[in-house]
PDB file of C-alpha atoms in Angstrom:
ATOM      1  CA  UNK A   1     108.384  82.375  89.782  1.00 36.00           C
ATOM      2  CA  UNK A   2     107.477  81.226  86.432  1.00 39.00           C
ATOM      3  CA  UNK A   3     106.029  83.643  84.177  1.00 51.00           C
ATOM      4  CA  UNK A   4     107.604  86.275  85.461  1.00 60.00           C
ATOM      5  CA  UNK A   5     109.651  88.749  83.380  1.00 67.00           C
ATOM      6  CA  UNK A   6     113.664  87.848  84.359  1.00 71.00           C
ATOM      7  CA  UNK A   7     114.981  91.224  83.374  1.00 76.00           C
ATOM      8  CA  UNK A   8     117.195  92.430  86.477  1.00 77.00           C
ATOM      9  CA  UNK A   9     117.073  95.688  84.473  1.00 86.00           C
ATOM     10  CA  UNK A  10     113.401  96.021  83.881  1.00 91.00           C
ATOM     11  CA  UNK A  11     112.754  99.196  85.047  1.00 93.00           C
ATOM     12  CA  UNK A  12     115.686 100.665  83.014  1.00 94.00           C
ATOM     13  CA  UNK A  13     114.877  98.626  80.334  1.00 93.00           C
ATOM     14  CA  UNK A  14     111.102  98.981  79.756  1.00 94.00           C
ATOM     15  CA  UNK A  15     109.391 101.044  82.338  1.00 95.00           C
ATOM     16  CA  UNK A  16     112.171 104.280  82.170  1.00 95.00           C
ATOM     17  CA  UNK A  17     111.400 104.870  78.538  1.00 96.00           C
ATOM     18  CA  UNK A  18     108.068 105.401  78.942  1.00 96.00           C
ATOM     19  CA  UNK A  19     108.227 107.955  81.268  1.00 95.00           C
ATOM     20  CA  UNK A  20     109.190 110.474  79.123  1.00 95.00           C
ATOM     21  CA  UNK A  21     107.714 113.859  78.651  1.00 92.00           C
ATOM     22  CA  UNK A  22     105.291 113.304  75.537  1.00 92.00           C
ATOM     23  CA  UNK A  23     104.972 109.575  76.209  1.00 95.00           C
ATOM     24  CA  UNK A  24     102.203 109.758  78.649  1.00 95.00           C
ATOM     25  CA  UNK A  25      99.664 107.927  75.954  1.00 95.00           C
ATOM     26  CA  UNK A  26     102.209 105.047  75.694  1.00 97.00           C
ATOM     27  CA  UNK A  27     102.508 104.758  79.356  1.00 97.00           C
ATOM     28  CA  UNK A  28      98.632 104.255  79.539  1.00 97.00           C
ATOM     29  CA  UNK A  29      98.723 102.260  77.298  1.00 96.00           C
ATOM     30  CA  UNK A  30     101.460 100.102  78.773  1.00 96.00           C
ATOM     31  CA  UNK A  31      99.276 100.269  81.904  1.00 96.00           C
ATOM     32  CA  UNK A  32      96.324  99.105  80.539  1.00 95.00           C
ATOM     33  CA  UNK A  33      97.942  96.569  78.443  1.00 93.00           C
ATOM     34  CA  UNK A  34      99.484  94.767  81.501  1.00 92.00           C
ATOM     35  CA  UNK A  35      96.255  95.089  83.761  1.00 93.00           C
ATOM     36  CA  UNK A  36      97.990  97.758  86.018  1.00 96.00           C
ATOM     37  CA  UNK A  37      94.574 100.358  84.948  1.00 95.00           C
ATOM     38  CA  UNK A  38      91.543  99.227  83.400  1.00 93.00           C
ATOM     39  CA  UNK A  39      91.180  98.570  79.700  1.00 94.00           C
ATOM     40  CA  UNK A  40      87.829  99.977  79.714  1.00 93.00           C
ATOM     41  CA  UNK A  41      85.013 101.383  81.943  1.00 92.00           C
ATOM     42  CA  UNK A  42      81.443 101.759  82.314  1.00 92.00           C
ATOM     43  CA  UNK A  43      79.588 104.722  83.030  1.00 94.00           C
ATOM     44  CA  UNK A  44      79.431 104.815  87.364  1.00 91.00           C
ATOM     45  CA  UNK A  45      76.401 107.507  86.991  1.00 93.00           C
ATOM     46  CA  UNK A  46      73.252 105.359  88.125  1.00 91.00           C
ATOM     47  CA  UNK A  47      70.908 107.567  86.337  1.00 92.00           C
ATOM     48  CA  UNK A  48      72.616 107.880  82.660  1.00 93.00           C
ATOM     49  CA  UNK A  49      70.492 104.949  80.709  1.00 89.00           C
ATOM     50  CA  UNK A  50      73.613 103.985  78.200  1.00 88.00           C
ATOM     51  CA  UNK A  51      74.696 100.652  77.589  1.00 88.00           C
ATOM     52  CA  UNK A  52      77.942 101.653  75.805  1.00 91.00           C
ATOM     53  CA  UNK A  53      81.260 101.688  76.863  1.00 94.00           C
ATOM     54  CA  UNK A  54      83.077 105.134  78.167  1.00 96.00           C
ATOM     55  CA  UNK A  55      85.486 106.504  75.419  1.00 96.00           C
ATOM     56  CA  UNK A  56      88.856 107.113  76.352  1.00 96.00           C
ATOM     57  CA  UNK A  57      90.341 110.401  75.507  1.00 95.00           C
ATOM     58  CA  UNK A  58      92.816 113.331  76.005  1.00 95.00           C
ATOM     59  CA  UNK A  59      92.449 115.179  79.178  1.00 94.00           C
ATOM     60  CA  UNK A  60      93.557 118.166  81.007  1.00 93.00           C
ATOM     61  CA  UNK A  61      94.242 116.494  83.356  1.00 94.00           C
ATOM     62  CA  UNK A  62      97.644 114.941  85.753  1.00 93.00           C
ATOM     63  CA  UNK A  63      97.428 111.574  83.746  1.00 93.00           C
ATOM     64  CA  UNK A  64      96.798 113.712  80.335  1.00 95.00           C
ATOM     65  CA  UNK A  65      93.607 111.045  79.531  1.00 96.00           C
ATOM     66  CA  UNK A  66      90.438 110.319  81.274  1.00 95.00           C
ATOM     67  CA  UNK A  67      87.215 108.114  80.508  1.00 97.00           C
ATOM     68  CA  UNK A  68      84.263 110.540  79.468  1.00 97.00           C
ATOM     69  CA  UNK A  69      81.089 109.205  78.483  1.00 96.00           C
ATOM     70  CA  UNK A  70      79.415 110.339  75.432  1.00 94.00           C
ATOM     71  CA  UNK A  71      76.049 110.012  76.656  1.00 93.00           C
ATOM     72  CA  UNK A  72      75.808 111.805  80.100  1.00 95.00           C
ATOM     73  CA  UNK A  73      79.542 113.408  79.947  1.00 95.00           C
ATOM     74  CA  UNK A  74      80.325 112.153  83.005  1.00 95.00           C
ATOM     75  CA  UNK A  75      84.379 111.658  83.464  1.00 96.00           C
ATOM     76  CA  UNK A  76      86.348 108.989  84.983  1.00 95.00           C
ATOM     77  CA  UNK A  77      89.995 109.086  85.719  1.00 96.00           C
ATOM     78  CA  UNK A  78      92.597 106.987  84.302  1.00 96.00           C
ATOM     79  CA  UNK A  79      93.452 105.260  87.114  1.00 95.00           C
ATOM     80  CA  UNK A  80      90.211 105.007  88.705  1.00 94.00           C
ATOM     81  CA  UNK A  81      89.543 101.422  90.704  1.00 91.00           C
ATOM     82  CA  UNK A  82      93.096 100.904  90.406  1.00 95.00           C
ATOM     83  CA  UNK A  83      96.022 100.699  92.961  1.00 95.00           C
ATOM     84  CA  UNK A  84      97.118 103.983  91.749  1.00 96.00           C
ATOM     85  CA  UNK A  85      93.943 105.520  92.765  1.00 94.00           C
ATOM     86  CA  UNK A  86      94.489 107.442  96.149  1.00 91.00           C
ATOM     87  CA  UNK A  87      97.971 108.359  95.119  1.00 94.00           C
ATOM     88  CA  UNK A  88      97.756 112.245  94.007  1.00 92.00           C
ATOM     89  CA  UNK A  89     100.988 112.111  91.709  1.00 93.00           C
ATOM     90  CA  UNK A  90     101.965 111.321  88.020  1.00 94.00           C
ATOM     91  CA  UNK A  91     101.660 107.338  87.204  1.00 96.00           C
ATOM     92  CA  UNK A  92     104.906 107.997  85.854  1.00 95.00           C
ATOM     93  CA  UNK A  93     106.315 109.258  89.945  1.00 94.00           C
ATOM     94  CA  UNK A  94     104.560 106.028  91.572  1.00 96.00           C
ATOM     95  CA  UNK A  95     106.071 103.865  89.059  1.00 97.00           C
ATOM     96  CA  UNK A  96     110.111 105.159  90.169  1.00 95.00           C
ATOM     97  CA  UNK A  97     108.547 105.589  93.680  1.00 96.00           C
ATOM     98  CA  UNK A  98     107.587 101.044  93.426  1.00 97.00           C
ATOM     99  CA  UNK A  99     110.844 100.862  92.162  1.00 96.00           C
ATOM    100  CA  UNK A 100     112.640 102.093  94.601  1.00 95.00           C
ATOM    101  CA  UNK A 101     110.761 100.294  97.098  1.00 95.00           C
ATOM    102  CA  UNK A 102     111.424  97.252  95.332  1.00 94.00           C
ATOM    103  CA  UNK A 103     115.479  98.819  95.852  1.00 92.00           C
ATOM    104  CA  UNK A 104     115.067  99.108  99.805  1.00 90.00           C
ATOM    105  CA  UNK A 105     116.000 102.781  98.716  1.00 90.00           C
ATOM    106  CA  UNK A 106     115.601 105.285 101.976  1.00 87.00           C
ATOM    107  CA  UNK A 107     112.147 107.445 101.245  1.00 85.00           C
ATOM    108  CA  UNK A 108     114.487 110.361 101.931  1.00 83.00           C
ATOM    109  CA  UNK A 109     116.016 109.280  98.614  1.00 84.00           C
ATOM    110  CA  UNK A 110     113.204 108.868  96.729  1.00 81.00           C
ATOM    111  CA  UNK A 111     110.451 111.641  97.887  1.00 66.00           C
ATOM    112  CA  UNK A 112     111.974 114.312  96.559  1.00 66.00           C
ATOM    113  CA  UNK A 113     111.116 118.786  97.807  1.00 63.00           C
ATOM    114  CA  UNK A 114     108.170 119.378  99.585  1.00 65.00           C
ATOM    115  CA  UNK A 115     105.501 117.853 101.890  1.00 67.00           C
ATOM    116  CA  UNK A 116     103.301 116.661  99.555  1.00 69.00           C
ATOM    117  CA  UNK A 117     105.761 114.476  97.575  1.00 81.00           C
ATOM    118  CA  UNK A 118     107.100 112.900 100.675  1.00 84.00           C
ATOM    119  CA  UNK A 119     103.934 111.880 101.948  1.00 90.00           C
ATOM    120  CA  UNK A 120     102.383 110.571  98.430  1.00 92.00           C
ATOM    121  CA  UNK A 121     106.070 108.647  98.579  1.00 93.00           C
ATOM    122  CA  UNK A 122     105.232 107.449 101.358  1.00 92.00           C
ATOM    123  CA  UNK A 123     101.871 105.942 100.862  1.00 94.00           C
ATOM    124  CA  UNK A 124     103.252 103.879  97.551  1.00 96.00           C
ATOM    125  CA  UNK A 125     105.536 102.365 100.257  1.00 95.00           C
ATOM    126  CA  UNK A 126     103.165 101.974 102.760  1.00 93.00           C
ATOM    127  CA  UNK A 127     100.676 100.050  99.426  1.00 95.00           C
ATOM    128  CA  UNK A 128     103.986  98.087  98.517  1.00 96.00           C
ATOM    129  CA  UNK A 129     104.380  96.567 101.813  1.00 94.00           C
ATOM    130  CA  UNK A 130     100.936  95.859 101.832  1.00 94.00           C
ATOM    131  CA  UNK A 131     101.013  93.902  98.406  1.00 96.00           C
ATOM    132  CA  UNK A 132     103.748  92.096 100.217  1.00 94.00           C
ATOM    133  CA  UNK A 133     102.460  91.143 102.867  1.00 91.00           C
ATOM    134  CA  UNK A 134      99.579  89.793 101.188  1.00 92.00           C
ATOM    135  CA  UNK A 135     101.213  87.903  98.978  1.00 93.00           C
ATOM    136  CA  UNK A 136     103.492  86.337 101.279  1.00 90.00           C
ATOM    137  CA  UNK A 137     100.732  85.345 103.578  1.00 86.00           C
ATOM    138  CA  UNK A 138      99.181  83.925 100.306  1.00 86.00           C
ATOM    139  CA  UNK A 139     101.933  81.578  99.657  1.00 82.00           C
ATOM    140  CA  UNK A 140     102.873  80.960 103.541  1.00 72.00           C
ATOM    141  CA  UNK A 141     103.805  77.483 102.601  1.00 64.00           C
ATOM    142  CA  UNK A 142     106.457  78.288 100.421  1.00 65.00           C
ATOM    143  CA  UNK A 143     108.030  78.713 103.482  1.00 74.00           C
ATOM    144  CA  UNK A 144     109.554  75.668 104.444  1.00 87.00           C
ATOM    145  CA  UNK A 145     113.255  75.623 104.489  1.00 92.00           C
ATOM    146  CA  UNK A 146     115.838  73.348 104.340  1.00 94.00           C
ATOM    147  CA  UNK A 147     115.749  69.923 103.273  1.00 93.00           C
ATOM    148  CA  UNK A 148     117.801  67.006 103.027  1.00 94.00           C
ATOM    149  CA  UNK A 149     121.246  67.729 103.546  1.00 91.00           C
ATOM    150  CA  UNK A 150     120.626  71.611 103.305  1.00 95.00           C
ATOM    151  CA  UNK A 151     121.929  73.561 106.273  1.00 96.00           C
ATOM    152  CA  UNK A 152     119.565  76.198 107.798  1.00 96.00           C
ATOM    153  CA  UNK A 153     120.789  78.371 110.490  1.00 96.00           C
ATOM    154  CA  UNK A 154     118.700  79.136 113.140  1.00 97.00           C
ATOM    155  CA  UNK A 155     119.619  82.327 115.333  1.00 95.00           C
ATOM    156  CA  UNK A 156     118.072  85.211 117.588  1.00 94.00           C
ATOM    157  CA  UNK A 157     118.699  88.956 117.280  1.00 94.00           C
ATOM    158  CA  UNK A 158     120.302  90.240 119.516  1.00 90.00           C
ATOM    159  CA  UNK A 159     121.215  87.476 121.327  1.00 86.00           C
ATOM    160  CA  UNK A 160     122.793  85.218 118.952  1.00 85.00           C
ATOM    161  CA  UNK A 161     126.350  84.674 116.805  1.00 85.00           C
ATOM    162  CA  UNK A 162     125.011  86.782 113.570  1.00 87.00           C
ATOM    163  CA  UNK A 163     127.810  89.745 114.219  1.00 81.00           C
ATOM    164  CA  UNK A 164     131.213  90.017 114.856  1.00 71.00           C
ATOM    165  CA  UNK A 165     130.343  92.931 116.610  1.00 70.00           C
ATOM    166  CA  UNK A 166     127.809  93.750 119.320  1.00 61.00           C
ATOM    167  CA  UNK A 167     125.214  95.715 117.176  1.00 62.00           C
ATOM    168  CA  UNK A 168     124.145  99.197 118.259  1.00 59.00           C
ATOM    169  CA  UNK A 169     121.081 101.265 118.307  1.00 55.00           C
ATOM    170  CA  UNK A 170     120.046 104.935 119.120  1.00 52.00           C
ATOM    171  CA  UNK A 171     119.265 103.730 122.426  1.00 53.00           C
ATOM    172  CA  UNK A 172     122.477 102.520 124.389  1.00 51.00           C
ATOM    173  CA  UNK A 173     121.810  99.338 122.555  1.00 52.00           C
ATOM    174  CA  UNK A 174     118.727  98.653 124.332  1.00 68.00           C
ATOM    175  CA  UNK A 175     117.218  96.278 122.095  1.00 77.00           C
ATOM    176  CA  UNK A 176     113.351  95.711 123.285  1.00 83.00           C
ATOM    177  CA  UNK A 177     112.628  93.623 120.757  1.00 91.00           C
ATOM    178  CA  UNK A 178     114.190  90.427 120.038  1.00 92.00           C
ATOM    179  CA  UNK A 179     113.413  88.556 116.244  1.00 95.00           C
ATOM    180  CA  UNK A 180     113.962  84.743 115.582  1.00 96.00           C
ATOM    181  CA  UNK A 181     115.533  84.525 112.284  1.00 96.00           C
ATOM    182  CA  UNK A 182     115.774  80.759 110.219  1.00 96.00           C
ATOM    183  CA  UNK A 183     117.939  81.016 107.283  1.00 95.00           C
ATOM    184  CA  UNK A 184     117.507  79.024 104.166  1.00 94.00           C
ATOM    185  CA  UNK A 185     121.550  78.830 102.375  1.00 93.00           C
ATOM    186  CA  UNK A 186     120.615  77.063  99.409  1.00 92.00           C
ATOM    187  CA  UNK A 187     119.343  79.770  98.005  1.00 87.00           C
ATOM    188  CA  UNK A 188     121.286  82.803  96.696  1.00 81.00           C
ATOM    189  CA  UNK A 189     121.034  85.172  98.487  1.00 80.00           C
ATOM    190  CA  UNK A 190     120.043  83.342 101.207  1.00 87.00           C
ATOM    191  CA  UNK A 191     115.822  83.328 102.068  1.00 89.00           C
ATOM    192  CA  UNK A 192     115.474  84.172 105.582  1.00 92.00           C
ATOM    193  CA  UNK A 193     112.179  83.404 107.803  1.00 93.00           C
ATOM    194  CA  UNK A 194     111.780  85.942 110.409  1.00 94.00           C
ATOM    195  CA  UNK A 195     109.474  86.181 113.632  1.00 93.00           C
ATOM    196  CA  UNK A 196     109.077  88.822 116.858  1.00 94.00           C
ATOM    197  CA  UNK A 197     109.602  87.108 120.017  1.00 93.00           C
ATOM    198  CA  UNK A 198     107.150  88.107 123.022  1.00 84.00           C
ATOM    199  CA  UNK A 199     109.567  87.277 125.687  1.00 77.00           C
ATOM    200  CA  UNK A 200     107.405  85.307 127.739  1.00 74.00           C
ATOM    201  CA  UNK A 201     108.033  82.316 130.012  1.00 72.00           C
ATOM    202  CA  UNK A 202     106.762  80.152 126.721  1.00 80.00           C
ATOM    203  CA  UNK A 203     108.801  81.575 124.316  1.00 86.00           C
ATOM    204  CA  UNK A 204     111.380  78.314 124.169  1.00 89.00           C
ATOM    205  CA  UNK A 205     108.355  76.524 123.481  1.00 90.00           C
ATOM    206  CA  UNK A 206     107.198  79.007 120.951  1.00 92.00           C
ATOM    207  CA  UNK A 207     110.714  78.783 119.390  1.00 94.00           C
ATOM    208  CA  UNK A 208     110.907  75.116 118.569  1.00 95.00           C
ATOM    209  CA  UNK A 209     107.183  75.067 117.106  1.00 94.00           C
ATOM    210  CA  UNK A 210     108.408  77.815 114.899  1.00 93.00           C
ATOM    211  CA  UNK A 211     111.262  75.605 113.828  1.00 95.00           C
ATOM    212  CA  UNK A 212     109.164  72.643 113.278  1.00 94.00           C
ATOM    213  CA  UNK A 213     106.681  74.548 111.326  1.00 91.00           C
ATOM    214  CA  UNK A 214     109.343  76.143 109.229  1.00 93.00           C
ATOM    215  CA  UNK A 215     112.191  73.891 108.607  1.00 95.00           C
ATOM    216  CA  UNK A 216     111.396  70.543 106.907  1.00 94.00           C
ATOM    217  CA  UNK A 217     112.564  66.786 107.687  1.00 94.00           C
ATOM    218  CA  UNK A 218     116.200  66.111 106.951  1.00 95.00           C
ATOM    219  CA  UNK A 219     117.459  69.464 107.096  1.00 96.00           C
ATOM    220  CA  UNK A 220     120.929  70.297 108.978  1.00 96.00           C
ATOM    221  CA  UNK A 221     120.694  72.702 111.703  1.00 97.00           C
ATOM    222  CA  UNK A 222     123.264  75.302 112.549  1.00 96.00           C
ATOM    223  CA  UNK A 223     122.422  76.905 116.066  1.00 95.00           C
ATOM    224  CA  UNK A 224     123.501  78.829 118.754  1.00 92.00           C
ATOM    225  CA  UNK A 225     124.548  77.623 122.264  1.00 92.00           C
ATOM    226  CA  UNK A 226     121.528  78.968 123.894  1.00 91.00           C
ATOM    227  CA  UNK A 227     119.395  77.281 121.368  1.00 94.00           C
ATOM    228  CA  UNK A 228     121.160  73.857 120.769  1.00 94.00           C
ATOM    229  CA  UNK A 229     119.501  72.768 123.864  1.00 94.00           C
ATOM    230  CA  UNK A 230     115.884  73.341 122.719  1.00 94.00           C
ATOM    231  CA  UNK A 231     116.687  71.731 119.142  1.00 95.00           C
ATOM    232  CA  UNK A 232     119.735  69.029 118.834  1.00 91.00           C
ATOM    233  CA  UNK A 233     117.000  66.407 119.882  1.00 91.00           C
ATOM    234  CA  UNK A 234     113.910  67.597 117.286  1.00 93.00           C
ATOM    235  CA  UNK A 235     112.638  64.221 115.212  1.00 93.00           C
ATOM    236  CA  UNK A 236     113.358  64.123 111.748  1.00 92.00           C
ATOM    237  CA  UNK A 237     116.205  66.781 111.803  1.00 93.00           C
ATOM    238  CA  UNK A 238     119.663  65.551 110.091  1.00 89.00           C
ATOM    239  CA  UNK A 239     121.889  66.991 112.418  1.00 93.00           C
ATOM    240  CA  UNK A 240     122.275  70.008 114.752  1.00 95.00           C
ATOM    241  CA  UNK A 241     125.287  71.733 114.908  1.00 94.00           C
ATOM    242  CA  UNK A 242     126.333  74.271 117.660  1.00 92.00           C
ATOM    243  CA  UNK A 243     127.949  77.033 115.525  1.00 89.00           C
ATOM    244  CA  UNK A 244     130.535  77.151 118.883  1.00 86.00           C
ATOM    245  CA  UNK A 245     131.313  73.647 117.320  1.00 86.00           C
ATOM    246  CA  UNK A 246     132.063  75.487 113.954  1.00 84.00           C
ATOM    247  CA  UNK A 247     134.512  78.003 115.804  1.00 81.00           C
ATOM    248  CA  UNK A 248     136.316  75.723 117.134  1.00 80.00           C
ATOM    249  CA  UNK A 249     137.202  74.272 114.004  1.00 76.00           C
ATOM    250  CA  UNK A 250     138.335  77.941 112.555  1.00 73.00           C
ATOM    251  CA  UNK A 251     142.496  77.373 111.724  1.00 74.00           C
ATOM    252  CA  UNK A 252     144.266  79.578 114.038  1.00 71.00           C
ATOM    253  CA  UNK A 253     140.982  81.061 115.683  1.00 69.00           C
ATOM    254  CA  UNK A 254     140.811  83.302 112.349  1.00 69.00           C
ATOM    255  CA  UNK A 255     137.295  83.577 113.359  1.00 73.00           C
ATOM    256  CA  UNK A 256     136.141  82.339 109.384  1.00 82.00           C
ATOM    257  CA  UNK A 257     132.887  80.796 110.558  1.00 83.00           C
ATOM    258  CA  UNK A 258     131.621  83.613 112.534  1.00 83.00           C
ATOM    259  CA  UNK A 259     132.543  86.155 109.369  1.00 86.00           C
ATOM    260  CA  UNK A 260     130.782  83.606 107.101  1.00 89.00           C
ATOM    261  CA  UNK A 261     127.633  84.418 109.429  1.00 89.00           C
ATOM    262  CA  UNK A 262     127.673  87.531 109.317  1.00 90.00           C
ATOM    263  CA  UNK A 263     127.836  87.897 105.765  1.00 91.00           C
ATOM    264  CA  UNK A 264     124.531  85.642 105.299  1.00 92.00           C
ATOM    265  CA  UNK A 265     122.893  87.559 108.282  1.00 93.00           C
ATOM    266  CA  UNK A 266     124.016  90.934 106.920  1.00 92.00           C
ATOM    267  CA  UNK A 267     120.500  92.325 105.680  1.00 90.00           C
ATOM    268  CA  UNK A 268     119.046  90.417 108.230  1.00 94.00           C
ATOM    269  CA  UNK A 269     120.693  92.403 110.823  1.00 94.00           C
ATOM    270  CA  UNK A 270     120.446  95.665 109.665  1.00 92.00           C
ATOM    271  CA  UNK A 271     116.820  94.734 109.576  1.00 93.00           C
ATOM    272  CA  UNK A 272     116.702  93.641 112.947  1.00 94.00           C
ATOM    273  CA  UNK A 273     117.797  96.801 114.025  1.00 93.00           C
ATOM    274  CA  UNK A 274     115.976  99.377 112.093  1.00 91.00           C
ATOM    275  CA  UNK A 275     112.772  97.736 112.848  1.00 92.00           C
ATOM    276  CA  UNK A 276     113.495  98.555 117.111  1.00 92.00           C
ATOM    277  CA  UNK A 277     112.063 101.983 116.939  1.00 89.00           C
ATOM    278  CA  UNK A 278     109.174 100.717 115.822  1.00 91.00           C
ATOM    279  CA  UNK A 279     105.630 100.088 117.249  1.00 91.00           C
ATOM    280  CA  UNK A 280     104.947  96.158 117.287  1.00 92.00           C
ATOM    281  CA  UNK A 281     102.662  96.421 113.925  1.00 90.00           C
ATOM    282  CA  UNK A 282     104.932  98.469 111.897  1.00 90.00           C
ATOM    283  CA  UNK A 283     107.729  95.805 113.126  1.00 93.00           C
ATOM    284  CA  UNK A 284     106.220  93.056 111.894  1.00 91.00           C
ATOM    285  CA  UNK A 285     105.486  94.428 108.512  1.00 90.00           C
ATOM    286  CA  UNK A 286     109.232  95.469 107.893  1.00 92.00           C
ATOM    287  CA  UNK A 287     110.111  91.496 108.434  1.00 93.00           C
ATOM    288  CA  UNK A 288     107.563  91.163 105.746  1.00 92.00           C
ATOM    289  CA  UNK A 289     109.437  93.253 103.626  1.00 93.00           C
ATOM    290  CA  UNK A 290     112.819  91.881 104.725  1.00 91.00           C
ATOM    291  CA  UNK A 291     111.563  88.570 103.691  1.00 91.00           C
ATOM    292  CA  UNK A 292     109.654  89.473 100.757  1.00 93.00           C
ATOM    293  CA  UNK A 293     112.636  91.405  99.043  1.00 91.00           C
ATOM    294  CA  UNK A 294     114.861  88.216  99.903  1.00 87.00           C
ATOM    295  CA  UNK A 295     112.442  85.837  98.251  1.00 87.00           C
ATOM    296  CA  UNK A 296     112.336  88.216  94.922  1.00 88.00           C
ATOM    297  CA  UNK A 297     115.315  89.515  95.009  1.00 82.00           C
ATOM    298  CA  UNK A 298     116.456  89.799  91.327  1.00 82.00           C
ATOM    299  CA  UNK A 299     112.878  90.212  89.387  1.00 90.00           C
ATOM    300  CA  UNK A 300     111.654  92.320  92.370  1.00 93.00           C
ATOM    301  CA  UNK A 301     109.961  95.021  90.556  1.00 95.00           C
ATOM    302  CA  UNK A 302     108.176  92.335  87.760  1.00 94.00           C
ATOM    303  CA  UNK A 303     107.167  90.586  90.841  1.00 94.00           C
ATOM    304  CA  UNK A 304     105.207  93.569  92.329  1.00 96.00           C
ATOM    305  CA  UNK A 305     103.476  94.597  89.539  1.00 96.00           C
ATOM    306  CA  UNK A 306     102.280  91.480  88.943  1.00 94.00           C
ATOM    307  CA  UNK A 307     101.013  90.796  92.685  1.00 96.00           C
ATOM    308  CA  UNK A 308      99.455  94.821  92.334  1.00 96.00           C
ATOM    309  CA  UNK A 309      97.237  93.518  89.478  1.00 94.00           C
ATOM    310  CA  UNK A 310      96.528  90.160  91.236  1.00 94.00           C
ATOM    311  CA  UNK A 311      95.451  92.134  94.407  1.00 94.00           C
ATOM    312  CA  UNK A 312      93.603  94.636  93.230  1.00 93.00           C
ATOM    313  CA  UNK A 313      91.491  92.111  91.316  1.00 90.00           C
ATOM    314  CA  UNK A 314      91.092  90.349  94.997  1.00 88.00           C
ATOM    315  CA  UNK A 315      90.819  93.275  96.964  1.00 84.00           C
ATOM    316  CA  UNK A 316      88.342  95.266  94.489  1.00 74.00           C
ATOM    317  CA  UNK A 317      85.109  92.409  93.619  1.00 56.00           C
ATOM    318  CA  UNK A 318      83.219  95.525  91.827  1.00 51.00           C
ATOM    319  CA  UNK A 319      85.796  95.323  89.046  1.00 48.00           C
ATOM    320  CA  UNK A 320      86.509  92.494  86.665  1.00 43.00           C
ATOM    321  CA  UNK A 321      89.649  90.462  87.663  1.00 40.00           C
ATOM    322  CA  UNK A 322      92.654  91.830  85.692  1.00 39.00           C
ATOM    323  CA  UNK A 323      95.078  90.161  83.239  1.00 40.00           C
ATOM    324  CA  UNK A 324      98.227  88.730  84.707  1.00 37.00           C
ATOM    325  CA  UNK A 325     101.432  90.754  83.623  1.00 35.00           C
ATOM    326  CA  UNK A 326     103.230  87.811  81.794  1.00 36.00           C
ATOM    327  CA  UNK A 327     102.272  85.440  79.095  1.00 32.00           C
ATOM    328  CA  UNK A 328     101.578  81.667  80.964  1.00 34.00           C
ATOM    329  CA  UNK A 329     104.281  80.664  78.298  1.00 28.00           C
TER     330      UNK A 329
END
């Protein structure tokens, strides 16, 4: 992603030092510089006649600073109109939770003690998920996978060849949600597109349409024996190979092909198991998160920060557009 910081340790090298006690002013200036909170504010009091901008003042509040109108004395929080506006926590804590979401850490590992912190962390996680979903829908065209001579794997969880062992759930292995998964092996880690299947009698035709919509012409498709009859005559596809045919080539039946597939699908299988207990809406959101993390992987936090800036500007038309966090050159 051009223009985004490529430091894989961005949180540790850039953000974390600003979270030390006594550096609240430096943190706020960094947030302002990068568009995460406003650089200036106008007085929101309709009865105030001043044309002057509000002043930045130190205050006895959680952010240690706020905006003050010198005319009517109206005060506005430092985070007013920002992604952080509705989170009742320190700005530093919010940034730590965003980093944890990017690293796919369980909520229980990051929320700390107390119901309040748990609820705040959950809301921040939901906010990040909304930004990720918005970003993926915005760039939906980028989910054309494969290309000439690129191997694309198409499978269905839990019916196909995504794992050596039959996956288990807390409900007697009753997988109520089936997922079509498409992996582009030209990326490291592999880039995955996934979608819930509805189990209707039109499911096969929908699978074909989804593959046609998301796999580029010239790709080589590897798929399981159930999908092979549906896909082997797709126009424009270079070649379609069944995973069973690959496994027949394994020396001494060592399951090398299946082990390779299991490695490729590991993160996706984990996500598919997790979503079994979710509502359909949350399951779809979970798949968006999976795809987002696999797309932005090593630059997840700087990418999320940039997208938060863009998302906030897009959804808050009363505020002027915020600048991009990264220079373009």
